Coordinates of C-alpha atoms in Angstrom, one line a residue:
X7 CA -26.6 144.9 -32.9
X8 CA -28.5 144.3 -35.6
X9 CA -30.1 147.1 -34.5
X10 CA -26.9 149.5 -33.9
X11 CA -25.7 148.0 -37.8
X12 CA -29.3 149.1 -39.4
X13 CA -28.9 153.2 -37.5
X14 CA -24.8 152.9 -38.8
X15 CA -25.9 152.3 -42.3
X16 CA -28.5 154.7 -41.8
X17 CA -26.2 157.7 -40.6
X18 CA -24.0 157.1 -43.3
X19 CA -26.4 157.3 -46.1
X20 CA -27.9 160.7 -44.7
X21 CA -24.4 161.9 -43.3
X22 CA -24.0 161.4 -47.8
X23 CA -26.4 162.8 -48.5
X24 CA -26.2 166.5 -46.4
X25 CA -22.9 167.0 -47.5
X26 CA -24.1 166.0 -51.8
X27 CA -26.5 168.6 -50.5
X28 CA -24.7 171.3 -49.4
X29 CA -21.8 170.7 -52.7
X30 CA -19.2 168.5 -50.1
X31 CA -17.8 165.9 -52.9
X32 CA -14.8 165.3 -50.5
X33 CA -16.1 163.2 -47.7
X34 CA -15.1 159.9 -47.3
X35 CA -16.1 157.2 -44.8
X36 CA -14.4 153.7 -43.8
X37 CA -15.7 150.8 -42.1
X38 CA -14.4 148.8 -39.1
X39 CA -14.9 145.6 -39.4
X40 CA -14.2 145.2 -36.3
X41 CA -13.9 147.4 -33.4
X42 CA -11.2 146.3 -31.6
X43 CA -9.9 149.4 -32.2
X44 CA -12.7 151.7 -30.6
X45 CA -14.3 153.3 -33.4
X46 CA -17.4 152.0 -36.1
X47 CA -16.5 154.5 -38.9
X48 CA -13.6 157.3 -39.9
X49 CA -14.6 160.0 -41.4
X50 CA -12.2 162.2 -43.8
X51 CA -13.0 165.6 -45.6
X52 CA -10.2 167.6 -46.0
X53 CA -7.8 167.1 -43.6
X54 CA -9.9 166.4 -40.9
X55 CA -10.2 162.9 -40.0
X56 CA -12.6 161.3 -37.0
X57 CA -12.8 158.0 -35.7
X58 CA -16.7 157.3 -34.5
X59 CA -17.6 155.1 -31.8
X60 CA -21.5 154.3 -33.0
X61 CA -24.0 153.7 -29.6
X62 CA -28.1 153.3 -29.8
X63 CA -30.8 154.2 -27.8
X64 CA -34.2 154.5 -27.6
X65 CA -36.4 157.0 -26.5
X66 CA -37.4 156.8 -22.8
X67 CA -34.7 153.9 -22.2
X68 CA -32.9 154.0 -19.4
X69 CA -29.5 153.5 -20.4
X70 CA -27.2 155.9 -18.0
X71 CA -23.6 155.0 -19.4
X72 CA -22.0 153.7 -22.5
X73 CA -18.9 152.2 -22.3
X74 CA -16.1 153.7 -24.8
X75 CA -13.2 151.8 -25.1
X76 CA -9.1 153.9 -23.9
X77 CA -8.2 153.4 -27.3
X78 CA -11.2 155.7 -28.6
X79 CA -9.1 157.6 -27.4
X80 CA -6.3 157.4 -28.4
X81 CA -6.9 159.0 -31.6
X82 CA -6.5 162.3 -32.3
X83 CA -10.3 163.5 -32.8
X84 CA -11.9 160.4 -31.2
X85 CA -15.9 160.8 -30.8
X86 CA -19.2 159.1 -29.7
X87 CA -22.6 159.7 -31.4
X88 CA -25.0 158.2 -29.5
X89 CA -28.2 158.1 -32.0
X90 CA -31.8 158.4 -29.6
X91 CA -34.4 156.5 -31.8
X92 CA -38.3 155.6 -31.8
X93 CA -39.8 152.3 -32.7
X94 CA -39.8 153.1 -35.9
X95 CA -36.2 153.9 -36.5
X96 CA -36.6 157.8 -36.7
X97 CA -33.2 159.4 -34.9
X98 CA -35.2 161.6 -32.5
X99 CA -32.2 163.4 -31.9
X100 CA -27.9 162.4 -30.5
X101 CA -26.3 162.2 -27.8
X102 CA -22.5 163.6 -28.9
X103 CA -18.6 162.9 -26.6
X104 CA -16.3 164.6 -28.5
X105 CA -14.4 168.0 -28.8
X106 CA -16.1 171.0 -29.7
X107 CA -14.7 171.6 -32.9
X108 CA -13.6 168.5 -35.6
X109 CA -9.8 168.8 -35.0
X110 CA -10.8 168.2 -30.8
X111 CA -10.0 165.2 -28.7
X112 CA -12.2 163.2 -26.9
X113 CA -12.0 164.4 -23.7
X114 CA -10.4 162.6 -20.6
X115 CA -12.4 159.5 -19.9
X116 CA -9.5 158.2 -16.9
X117 CA -11.8 159.2 -14.0
X118 CA -14.8 157.0 -15.6
X119 CA -14.7 153.7 -13.8
X120 CA -13.3 150.9 -15.8
X121 CA -16.3 148.2 -17.7
X122 CA -17.4 145.0 -16.4
X123 CA -18.0 142.1 -17.8
X124 CA -21.8 141.3 -18.3
X125 CA -21.4 137.9 -17.6
X126 CA -20.2 136.8 -14.1
X127 CA -17.5 134.1 -13.9
X128 CA -18.1 130.9 -11.2
X129 CA -17.3 132.6 -8.1
X130 CA -20.2 135.3 -9.4
X131 CA -17.4 138.1 -10.1
X132 CA -17.2 140.0 -12.8
X133 CA -14.1 141.2 -13.9
X134 CA -13.3 144.4 -15.1
X135 CA -12.5 145.2 -18.7
X136 CA -9.4 147.3 -17.8
X137 CA -9.5 148.7 -21.4
X138 CA -13.4 150.2 -21.1
X139 CA -14.5 153.5 -19.3
X140 CA -18.5 153.9 -18.2
X141 CA -19.0 157.2 -19.3
X142 CA -22.4 158.6 -17.7
X143 CA -24.6 159.6 -20.6
X144 CA -25.0 163.2 -18.3
X145 CA -21.2 163.8 -20.1
X146 CA -22.9 163.5 -23.8
X147 CA -24.4 166.4 -25.7
X148 CA -27.5 166.9 -26.6
X149 CA -27.9 167.7 -30.2
X150 CA -31.4 168.2 -32.2
X151 CA -30.3 167.9 -35.7
X152 CA -27.9 165.8 -38.0
X153 CA -26.7 169.2 -39.1
X154 CA -25.7 170.0 -35.9
X155 CA -23.6 166.1 -35.6
X156 CA -22.1 166.8 -39.3
X157 CA -21.0 170.8 -37.4
X158 CA -18.8 168.8 -34.7
X159 CA -17.7 166.1 -36.9
X160 CA -16.3 167.8 -40.2
X161 CA -17.3 171.0 -39.7
X162 CA -19.6 173.9 -41.7
X163 CA -20.7 172.6 -44.7
X164 CA -20.4 174.9 -48.0

């Protein structure tokens, strides 16, 4: 949890820095206190509004899926950004799950299985979490740079 919060703050700082350097001063970032809506951040630039769910993964990590909320899928232009980091929390690359243009919706996730609770009940059964879908990392696209993420997120900077 702490690692994800640190990475979220680093991402926002770097995003705003790159926008500033490019002369895009009209970017707004809104942070959700908790992600009951399925997102961590809202980024807006002009008519573009993106609801973002952040995930974190270590370089060489074995994670094969991410749990994504159906509420995020209901947003007009939701997306998931997984930041792949080394032990020093330096971003090595990103995994993108979202539309290919800033105004496009999250790809369908209805076909993915429901996520399960991490803790079992007294019988050892792990209940389904029907509001979340287990999306394989193979459905995410690798992006090598922050600039590539920004292009998907809010479009080409001036």
